[in-house]
GROMACS .gro file of C-alpha atoms in nm:
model
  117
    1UNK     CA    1  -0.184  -5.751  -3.937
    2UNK     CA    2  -0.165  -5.448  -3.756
    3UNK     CA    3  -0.516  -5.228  -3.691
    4UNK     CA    4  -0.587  -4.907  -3.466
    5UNK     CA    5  -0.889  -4.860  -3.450
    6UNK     CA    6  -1.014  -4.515  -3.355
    7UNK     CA    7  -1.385  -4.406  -3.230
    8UNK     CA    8  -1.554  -4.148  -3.040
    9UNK     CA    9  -1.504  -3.855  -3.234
   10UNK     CA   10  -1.779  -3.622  -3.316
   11UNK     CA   11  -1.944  -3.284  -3.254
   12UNK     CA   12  -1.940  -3.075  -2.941
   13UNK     CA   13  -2.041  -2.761  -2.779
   14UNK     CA   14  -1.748  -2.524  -2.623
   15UNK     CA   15  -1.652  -2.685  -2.256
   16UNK     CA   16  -1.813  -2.989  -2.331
   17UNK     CA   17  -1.599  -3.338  -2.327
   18UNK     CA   18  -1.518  -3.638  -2.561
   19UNK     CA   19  -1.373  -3.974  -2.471
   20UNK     CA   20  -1.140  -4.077  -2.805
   21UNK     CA   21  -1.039  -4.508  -2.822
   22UNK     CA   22  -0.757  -4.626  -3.004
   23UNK     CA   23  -0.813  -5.025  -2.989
   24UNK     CA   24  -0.536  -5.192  -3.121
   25UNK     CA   25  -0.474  -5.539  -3.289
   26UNK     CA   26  -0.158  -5.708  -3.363
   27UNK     CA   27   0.013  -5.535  -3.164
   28UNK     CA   28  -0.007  -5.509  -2.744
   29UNK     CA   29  -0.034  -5.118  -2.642
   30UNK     CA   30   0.169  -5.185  -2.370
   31UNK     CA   31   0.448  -5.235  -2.560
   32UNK     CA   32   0.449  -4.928  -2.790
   33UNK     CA   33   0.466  -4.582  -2.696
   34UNK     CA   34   0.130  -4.477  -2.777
   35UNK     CA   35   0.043  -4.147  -2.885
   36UNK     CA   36  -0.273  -3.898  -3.018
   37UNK     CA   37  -0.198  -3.686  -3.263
   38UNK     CA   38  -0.431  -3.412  -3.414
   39UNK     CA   39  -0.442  -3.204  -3.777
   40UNK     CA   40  -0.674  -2.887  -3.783
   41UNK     CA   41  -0.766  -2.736  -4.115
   42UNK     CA   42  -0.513  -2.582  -4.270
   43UNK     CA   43  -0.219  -2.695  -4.009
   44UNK     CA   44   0.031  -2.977  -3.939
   45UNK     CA   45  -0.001  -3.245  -3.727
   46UNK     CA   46   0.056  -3.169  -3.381
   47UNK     CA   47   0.143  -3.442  -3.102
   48UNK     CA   48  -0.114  -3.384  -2.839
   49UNK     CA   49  -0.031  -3.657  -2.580
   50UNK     CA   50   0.178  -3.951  -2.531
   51UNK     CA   51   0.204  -4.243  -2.290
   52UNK     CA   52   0.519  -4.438  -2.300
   53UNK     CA   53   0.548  -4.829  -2.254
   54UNK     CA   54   0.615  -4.750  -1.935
   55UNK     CA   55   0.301  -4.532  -1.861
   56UNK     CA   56   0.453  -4.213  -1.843
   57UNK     CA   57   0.213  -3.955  -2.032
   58UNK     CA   58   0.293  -3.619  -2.173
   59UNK     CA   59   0.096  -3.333  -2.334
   60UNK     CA   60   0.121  -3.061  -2.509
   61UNK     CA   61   0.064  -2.739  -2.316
   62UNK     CA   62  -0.235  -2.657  -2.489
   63UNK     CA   63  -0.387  -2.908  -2.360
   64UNK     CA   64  -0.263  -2.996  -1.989
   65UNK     CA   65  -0.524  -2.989  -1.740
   66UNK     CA   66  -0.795  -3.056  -1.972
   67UNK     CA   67  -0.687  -3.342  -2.194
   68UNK     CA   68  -0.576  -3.708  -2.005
   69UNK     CA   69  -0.458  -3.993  -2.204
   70UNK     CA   70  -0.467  -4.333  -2.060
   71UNK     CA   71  -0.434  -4.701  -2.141
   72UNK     CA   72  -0.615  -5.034  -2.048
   73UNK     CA   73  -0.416  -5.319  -2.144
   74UNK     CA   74  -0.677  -5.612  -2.061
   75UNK     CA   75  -0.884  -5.415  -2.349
   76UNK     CA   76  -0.570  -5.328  -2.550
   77UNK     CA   77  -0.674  -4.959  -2.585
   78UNK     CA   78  -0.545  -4.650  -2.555
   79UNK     CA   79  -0.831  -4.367  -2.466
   80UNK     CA   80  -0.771  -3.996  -2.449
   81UNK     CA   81  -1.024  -3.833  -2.215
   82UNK     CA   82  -1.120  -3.456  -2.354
   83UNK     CA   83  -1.274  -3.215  -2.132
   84UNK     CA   84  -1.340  -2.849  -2.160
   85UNK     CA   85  -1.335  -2.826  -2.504
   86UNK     CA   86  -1.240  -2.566  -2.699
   87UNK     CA   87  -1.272  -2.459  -3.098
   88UNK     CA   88  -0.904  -2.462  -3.129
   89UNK     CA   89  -0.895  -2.843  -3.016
   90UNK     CA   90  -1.119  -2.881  -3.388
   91UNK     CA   91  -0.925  -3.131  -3.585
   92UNK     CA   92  -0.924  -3.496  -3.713
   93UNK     CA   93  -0.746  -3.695  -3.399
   94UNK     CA   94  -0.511  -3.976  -3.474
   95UNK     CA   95  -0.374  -4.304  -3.263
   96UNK     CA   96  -0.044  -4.376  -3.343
   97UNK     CA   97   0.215  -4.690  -3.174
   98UNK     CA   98   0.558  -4.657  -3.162
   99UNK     CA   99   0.826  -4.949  -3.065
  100UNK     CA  100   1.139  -4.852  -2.979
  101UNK     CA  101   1.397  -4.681  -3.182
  102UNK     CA  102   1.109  -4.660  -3.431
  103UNK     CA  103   1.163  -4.998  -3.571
  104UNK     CA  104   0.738  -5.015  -3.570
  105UNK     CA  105   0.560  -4.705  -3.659
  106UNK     CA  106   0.157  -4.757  -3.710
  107UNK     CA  107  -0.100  -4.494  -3.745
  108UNK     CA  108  -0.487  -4.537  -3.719
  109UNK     CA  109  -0.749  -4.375  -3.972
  110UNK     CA  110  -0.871  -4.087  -3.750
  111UNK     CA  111  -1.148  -3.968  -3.604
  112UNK     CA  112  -1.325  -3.617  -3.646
  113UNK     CA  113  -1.369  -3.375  -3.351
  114UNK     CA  114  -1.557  -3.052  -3.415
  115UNK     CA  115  -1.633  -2.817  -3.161
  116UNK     CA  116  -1.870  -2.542  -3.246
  117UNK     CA  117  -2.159  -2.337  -3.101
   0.00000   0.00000   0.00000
């Protein structure tokens, strides 16, 4: 079967900094397009940042410069590295894997990010 496994989520002060993992099983995350995803309250999902099989990584402009997503294949995880956070970046996170032309779509169970004063 196919598991992503999310964890670090939790709560933050403003300009503090979260580490998110996405470990997969059953699949290899170097393979897949991996992507996080976030939902706020009240809002659609949003693709944050991306990092294709071929480890080119994307964001969205909200979060460039603060936000780095990365990937360590020996561990088969995908992390996304959150610094200076904001209350706007409040919102459930999500790992999703991707193969190509969308044959394989997978989503994990999400993880919780508040950041509040």
């Amino acid at each position: 079967q196919v598991q992503l496994v999310e964890s670090g989520g939790g709560l933050v002060l403003p300009g503090g900094s979260l580490r998110l993992s996405c470990e997969a099983s059953g699949i290899a995350v170097n393979m897949y397009a991996m992507d996080w995803y976030r939902q706020a309250p009240g809002k659609q999902r949003e693709l944050v940042a991306g990092i294709t099989s071929g480890g080119t990584t994307n964001y969205v402009d909200s979060v460039k410069g603060r936000f780095t997503i990365s990937r360590d294949n020996a561990k088969n995880t995908v992390y996304l590295q959150m610094n200076s956070l904001k209350p706007e970046d409040t919102a459930v996170y999500y790992c999703n894997a991707q193969s190509r032309r969308s044959v394989q779509n997978y989503w994990g169970q999400g993880t919780r990010v508040t950041v509040s004063s």
